[in-house]
Amino acid sequence: MPRIDVELLEEEWDEDFRPPRDKQYSVAANERIEQDEPARVVAVDRGRVTVLLDGEVLEATYAGSMRGVRVVVGDDVRVRPPRHETDTPRVTAVLDRRSVLQRTGDDAVDEARVVAANVDQVVVVLAGDHLAAGARFLDRVLVAAELGGVDAVVCINKLDVADPDEVADVRRRYEDIGYATLVTSAATGEGLDRLRWQLEGVWSVLTGHSGVGKSSLYNHLVPHADQEVAEIGRRGGRHTTVASRAEPVAGLEDGWVVDTPGVRSFGLGFVAEEDLAGAFPELRRLGCEHDDCRHDGEPGCRLATATISDERLATYRRLLSSIRGDDAWERDEWGSDPDEEDAP
Ligand code: GDP
Ligand code: ZN
């Protein structure tokens, strides 16, 4: 029988290969793997995986048996410790995900990219001076969060240049639904303690359009990470980070934050048309006669009697037609930079 060269297999690791879903979620079944150490993925950069094992951060590689399986930040894995001095720790299995935040390139694509797994909450950052565009992005992330089992927090940054009435409106809109909102200014430092407090004891993902001040906030939370902050007006002053990484938040006993590269789109191509309404808590609560009500004039629909914000209702309708493929993808409406890195 020919010897299988594990090293060679790993060298041939194909970044673009995506296994069928069930394989990604495979649970460590065999006993040998059960004996490997439980660890959590804190960073992924191509074939290299950084894991947190017993409080220690270690570089690991995929075991040969993991070919075709990808892990993401936050994944619970099993790691086999090195067996000799030149050996590296090997990721031998990825466990079932408790929650998942995923998106697609656009609404017509149904192949999802997992932003992070097993995170407790996503903090969506909006720029206080671009609240309308920010809210459209936010609504998309909220759908993904609701369906993925992730809590969501709305963070309005750039408070120093925001219109207080507009900020109050947006906060009320989302608090009425039940989302926590907070306001920050990475420039003046306002609200940063409150933000930090929000991250205590949990794993959070920070996301938002490019330019909203995510890196600036992140640098306050994780000062040693020293992320590049875009210079004002510099075209192409985009994030250099492509890899995704979790870091402990400075000043907290426990609390990890995952920074994602600024994205130009948060596609919801993975969302089935019939699941969309369920991702809007205020629509879910309506109690229409039919569980699968699309709130589109059906008999027994209670939409007319409800007080749902015009903006959210407009989002629901827009997303529904976008997922159905009725409408052109709304990317351009966001005024985003076409050259911007579309991150993994
Ligand atoms: P990112 O693309 O979301 O990571 O945004 P950056 O952190 O790179 O910030 C984009 C621009 O907004 C930079 O010029 C920052 O200096 C600026 N910025 C970030 N936060 C604030 C803020 O709270 N107030 C103001 N006025 N500008 C900010
Ligand atoms: Zn209805």
XYZ file of C-alpha atoms and ligand atoms in Angstrom:
373
model
C 0.000 0.000 0.000
C 1.441 3.398 -0.856
C 2.292 5.588 2.104
C 0.126 8.695 2.315
C 2.294 11.758 2.623
C 0.417 14.012 4.984
C 2.784 16.935 4.459
C 2.190 16.802 0.736
C -1.551 16.703 1.216
C -1.350 19.844 3.297
C 0.803 21.639 0.786
C -1.838 20.996 -1.806
C -4.433 22.646 0.372
C -6.842 24.325 -1.958
C -8.125 27.600 -0.592
C -11.070 27.801 -2.928
C -12.330 24.345 -2.439
C -15.571 24.361 -0.481
C -16.819 21.119 0.938
C -20.487 20.302 1.127
C -22.080 21.748 4.218
C -22.481 18.575 6.193
C -18.764 18.008 5.977
C -17.966 21.422 7.393
C -20.060 20.681 10.412
C -18.778 17.184 11.001
C -18.485 16.336 14.650
C -15.522 14.494 16.014
C -16.866 11.019 16.056
C -14.005 8.708 16.643
C -12.439 8.144 19.966
C -8.947 9.088 18.932
C -10.148 12.579 18.152
C -12.086 12.702 21.401
C -8.734 12.398 23.132
C -7.369 15.453 21.375
C -7.511 18.739 23.256
C -10.509 21.060 22.952
C -9.436 24.457 21.609
C -10.962 27.518 19.977
C -9.870 29.134 16.742
C -8.731 32.737 17.263
C -7.277 33.418 13.822
C -7.284 31.962 10.355
C -4.866 32.932 7.660
C -4.922 30.602 4.676
C -3.578 27.227 5.787
C -2.541 28.482 9.195
C -4.831 28.391 12.164
C -4.201 30.014 15.523
C -5.944 28.389 18.436
C -6.546 29.133 22.077
C -5.737 26.009 24.044
C -5.774 26.070 27.836
C -5.365 29.842 27.844
C -2.376 29.644 25.526
C -2.343 30.947 21.941
C -0.745 28.434 19.551
C -0.104 28.175 15.827
C -1.514 25.003 14.356
C -1.918 23.374 10.974
C -4.656 21.194 9.607
C -4.293 17.471 10.063
C -4.231 15.566 6.779
C -7.641 14.156 7.586
C -9.072 17.698 7.566
C -8.457 18.206 3.876
C -11.375 20.116 2.419
C -12.644 21.295 5.794
C -12.280 24.952 6.656
C -12.427 26.421 10.086
C -13.313 30.015 10.866
C -12.606 32.278 13.806
C -14.606 31.134 16.804
C -14.816 27.509 15.783
C -14.497 24.924 18.509
C -11.939 22.390 17.399
C -9.881 19.481 18.614
C -6.141 19.830 18.505
C -3.576 17.080 18.664
C -0.485 18.268 20.524
C 2.875 17.971 18.749
C 4.417 14.546 19.067
C 8.010 15.615 18.581
C 10.013 18.804 18.624
C 9.610 19.773 14.961
C 5.940 18.812 14.825
C 3.168 21.424 14.982
C -0.160 21.117 16.756
C -2.731 19.719 14.329
C -6.391 20.607 14.048
C -8.068 17.226 13.812
C -11.776 18.097 13.980
C -14.242 20.945 14.015
C -17.254 20.674 16.284
C -20.836 21.649 15.549
C -21.374 25.381 15.507
C -23.625 26.896 18.165
C -24.123 30.057 16.166
C -22.911 31.400 12.874
C -22.707 34.808 11.260
C -22.609 34.414 7.514
C -23.050 36.494 4.402
C -22.802 36.129 0.654
C -21.098 38.267 -1.988
C -24.483 39.480 -3.179
C -28.098 38.397 -2.914
C -27.997 36.273 -6.056
C -25.165 34.109 -4.743
C -26.128 31.406 -2.315
C -22.678 30.249 -1.300
C -22.216 31.745 2.129
C -18.998 32.902 3.710
C -18.941 32.372 7.421
C -17.713 35.549 9.090
C -17.337 33.918 12.499
C -18.697 30.953 14.382
C -19.951 30.615 17.939
C -19.859 34.339 18.636
C -22.372 35.694 21.134
C -23.025 39.030 19.524
C -22.324 41.173 16.516
C -21.702 44.865 17.017
C -22.746 46.690 13.872
C -20.996 50.026 13.534
C -22.735 52.876 11.711
C -21.250 56.258 10.924
C -23.289 58.971 12.623
C -22.998 61.159 9.555
C -24.215 58.425 7.166
C -27.074 56.930 9.108
C -29.411 56.128 6.231
C -26.839 54.015 4.386
C -25.678 52.590 7.703
C -29.171 51.478 8.618
C -29.579 49.629 5.330
C -26.357 47.744 6.009
C -27.423 47.195 9.612
C -30.772 45.691 8.614
C -28.962 43.142 6.501
C -26.625 42.150 9.308
C -29.597 41.905 11.659
C -31.255 39.371 9.360
C -28.072 37.275 9.295
C -27.721 37.570 13.069
C -31.333 36.577 13.757
C -31.076 33.539 11.517
C -27.631 32.573 12.796
C -28.462 32.734 16.489
C -26.246 35.743 17.210
C -27.347 38.729 19.321
C -26.919 42.136 17.728
C -25.931 45.519 19.084
C -26.188 48.774 17.163
C -23.230 51.099 17.599
C -23.522 54.610 16.173
C -20.000 55.989 15.891
C -18.804 59.461 14.870
C -21.208 60.946 17.358
C -19.138 64.130 17.232
C -20.243 64.805 13.657
C -23.758 63.360 13.862
C -27.091 65.152 13.986
C -28.471 64.397 17.482
C -32.088 64.198 16.263
C -31.217 61.675 13.583
C -29.227 59.630 16.088
C -32.164 59.643 18.488
C -34.523 58.512 15.710
C -32.343 55.598 14.692
C -31.770 54.523 18.278
C -35.506 54.590 19.014
C -36.270 52.596 15.870
C -33.976 49.745 16.893
C -34.616 49.865 20.627
C -38.355 49.574 19.964
C -37.614 46.268 18.256
C -35.475 45.148 21.183
C -31.917 45.746 20.030
C -29.404 47.400 22.319
C -27.961 50.585 20.881
C -24.987 52.628 21.922
C -23.229 55.718 20.694
C -19.510 56.302 20.435
C -16.945 58.659 19.101
C -13.586 57.110 18.448
C -12.399 60.682 17.919
C -13.394 62.130 21.315
C -13.493 58.911 23.320
C -17.148 59.315 24.213
C -19.029 56.082 24.826
C -15.967 53.850 24.635
C -16.333 52.612 28.216
C -19.927 51.715 27.516
C -18.835 49.836 24.403
C -16.170 47.990 26.351
C -18.724 47.068 28.993
C -20.934 45.628 26.268
C -18.129 43.210 25.358
C -17.537 41.812 28.848
C -17.739 38.045 29.138
C -18.646 37.351 25.521
C -17.217 36.923 22.040
C -18.233 39.761 19.724
C -17.794 40.510 16.075
C -17.327 44.108 15.002
C -18.670 44.794 11.550
C -19.660 47.727 9.376
C -19.160 49.446 6.070
C -15.667 50.649 5.359
C -15.063 54.116 6.734
C -17.453 53.970 9.692
C -14.557 53.939 12.154
C -14.349 50.269 12.943
C -10.556 50.169 12.987
C -10.454 53.275 15.141
C -12.781 51.677 17.687
C -10.893 48.408 17.495
C -7.628 50.170 18.230
C -9.145 51.529 21.433
C -10.392 48.097 22.431
C -7.271 46.187 21.448
C -4.519 48.820 21.612
C -1.620 46.480 20.844
C -3.202 45.327 17.562
C -2.498 48.715 15.990
C -4.728 48.491 12.960
C -4.303 50.744 10.043
C -6.838 53.563 10.101
C -7.751 54.999 6.744
C -6.532 58.497 6.069
C -9.258 60.957 5.262
C -9.926 61.206 1.558
C -7.290 58.739 0.497
C -8.704 56.580 -2.240
C -7.866 52.966 -1.809
C -7.089 53.610 1.845
C -8.710 50.352 2.622
C -8.149 47.775 5.238
C -4.993 45.802 4.839
C -6.346 43.029 7.011
C -7.810 40.207 5.041
C -7.402 37.577 7.670
C -9.809 37.531 10.541
C -8.618 37.485 14.128
C -10.054 37.464 17.634
C -8.265 39.436 20.345
C -8.933 39.836 24.048
C -10.354 43.280 24.832
C -7.965 45.370 26.915
C -9.203 46.146 30.412
C -11.705 43.314 30.544
C -11.423 40.162 32.568
C -12.953 38.185 29.753
C -14.202 39.402 26.406
C -12.978 38.773 22.887
C -13.576 40.839 19.821
C -13.299 39.744 16.218
C -12.612 42.487 13.735
C -13.774 41.846 10.211
C -12.375 43.698 7.244
C -14.685 46.454 6.038
C -17.075 44.966 3.541
C -18.764 46.518 0.568
C -21.718 44.206 0.739
C -23.526 42.015 3.171
C -25.351 39.676 0.840
C -28.218 37.542 2.065
C -28.247 35.043 -0.760
C -28.277 32.185 1.729
C -31.630 33.302 3.163
C -34.682 31.441 1.900
C -37.570 33.677 0.928
C -39.842 32.012 3.456
C -37.386 32.622 6.299
C -36.989 36.356 5.790
C -40.039 37.577 7.727
C -38.974 35.451 10.698
C -35.717 37.378 10.833
C -37.591 40.596 11.677
C -38.548 40.367 15.375
C -41.307 42.959 14.983
C -42.899 40.970 12.140
C -42.446 37.716 14.009
C -44.422 39.196 16.896
C -47.407 40.222 14.782
C -49.162 36.925 15.262
C -50.706 36.801 11.796
C -53.175 34.030 11.144
C -50.744 32.036 9.035
C -47.299 31.228 10.388
C -45.767 31.659 6.969
C -47.420 35.053 6.359
C -45.361 37.240 4.016
C -47.274 40.311 5.212
C -48.281 41.153 1.706
C -52.025 41.644 1.943
C -52.887 38.030 2.744
C -56.092 37.337 4.640
C -55.411 37.178 8.361
C -52.330 39.397 8.114
C -52.074 41.796 11.030
C -49.531 44.135 9.533
C -52.097 46.915 9.126
C -52.809 46.985 12.861
C -49.154 47.063 13.889
C -46.800 49.938 14.450
C -43.774 48.968 12.475
C -41.335 51.611 11.341
C -41.610 52.647 7.709
C -37.886 52.162 7.269
C -37.895 48.599 8.532
C -40.920 47.696 6.486
C -39.272 49.170 3.416
C -36.170 47.099 4.186
C -38.229 43.952 4.516
C -39.915 44.534 1.169
C -36.671 45.480 -0.548
C -34.848 42.445 0.784
C -37.708 40.172 -0.151
C -37.616 41.260 -3.768
C -33.835 41.187 -3.834
C -33.750 37.621 -2.524
C -36.453 36.674 -5.012
C -34.286 38.158 -7.734
C -36.898 40.763 -8.735
C -34.637 43.720 -8.172
C -31.180 44.663 -9.187
C -28.675 44.233 -6.381
C -28.678 47.380 -4.332
C -24.933 47.615 -3.897
C -24.569 50.840 -5.832
C -27.137 52.529 -3.686
C -24.635 52.305 -0.835
C -22.173 54.453 -2.704
C -19.487 51.906 -2.036
C -16.084 51.753 -3.563
C -15.961 49.090 -6.261
C -12.233 48.586 -5.709
C -12.679 47.872 -2.089
C -11.501 44.559 -0.780
C -14.322 42.094 -0.642
C -13.170 40.191 2.334
C -13.602 36.532 3.152
P -13.067 51.614 9.101
O -12.916 51.580 7.615
O -14.478 51.355 9.515
O -12.116 50.734 9.810
O -12.814 53.120 9.542
P -11.490 53.826 10.108
O -11.288 53.494 11.544
O -10.367 53.551 9.166
O -11.954 55.347 10.034
C -12.320 55.978 8.831
C -12.153 57.481 9.003
O -13.094 57.977 9.968
C -10.783 57.885 9.525
O -10.436 59.086 8.913
C -11.001 58.087 11.007
O -10.084 58.973 11.575
C -12.409 58.647 11.025
N -13.134 58.384 12.269
C -13.219 57.222 12.948
N -13.985 57.361 14.044
C -14.395 58.656 14.089
C -15.228 59.421 14.975
O -15.740 58.953 15.972
N -15.441 60.728 14.637
C -14.894 61.302 13.537
N -15.166 62.581 13.303
N -14.113 60.615 12.681
C -13.859 59.309 12.957
Zn -48.761 39.079 8.104
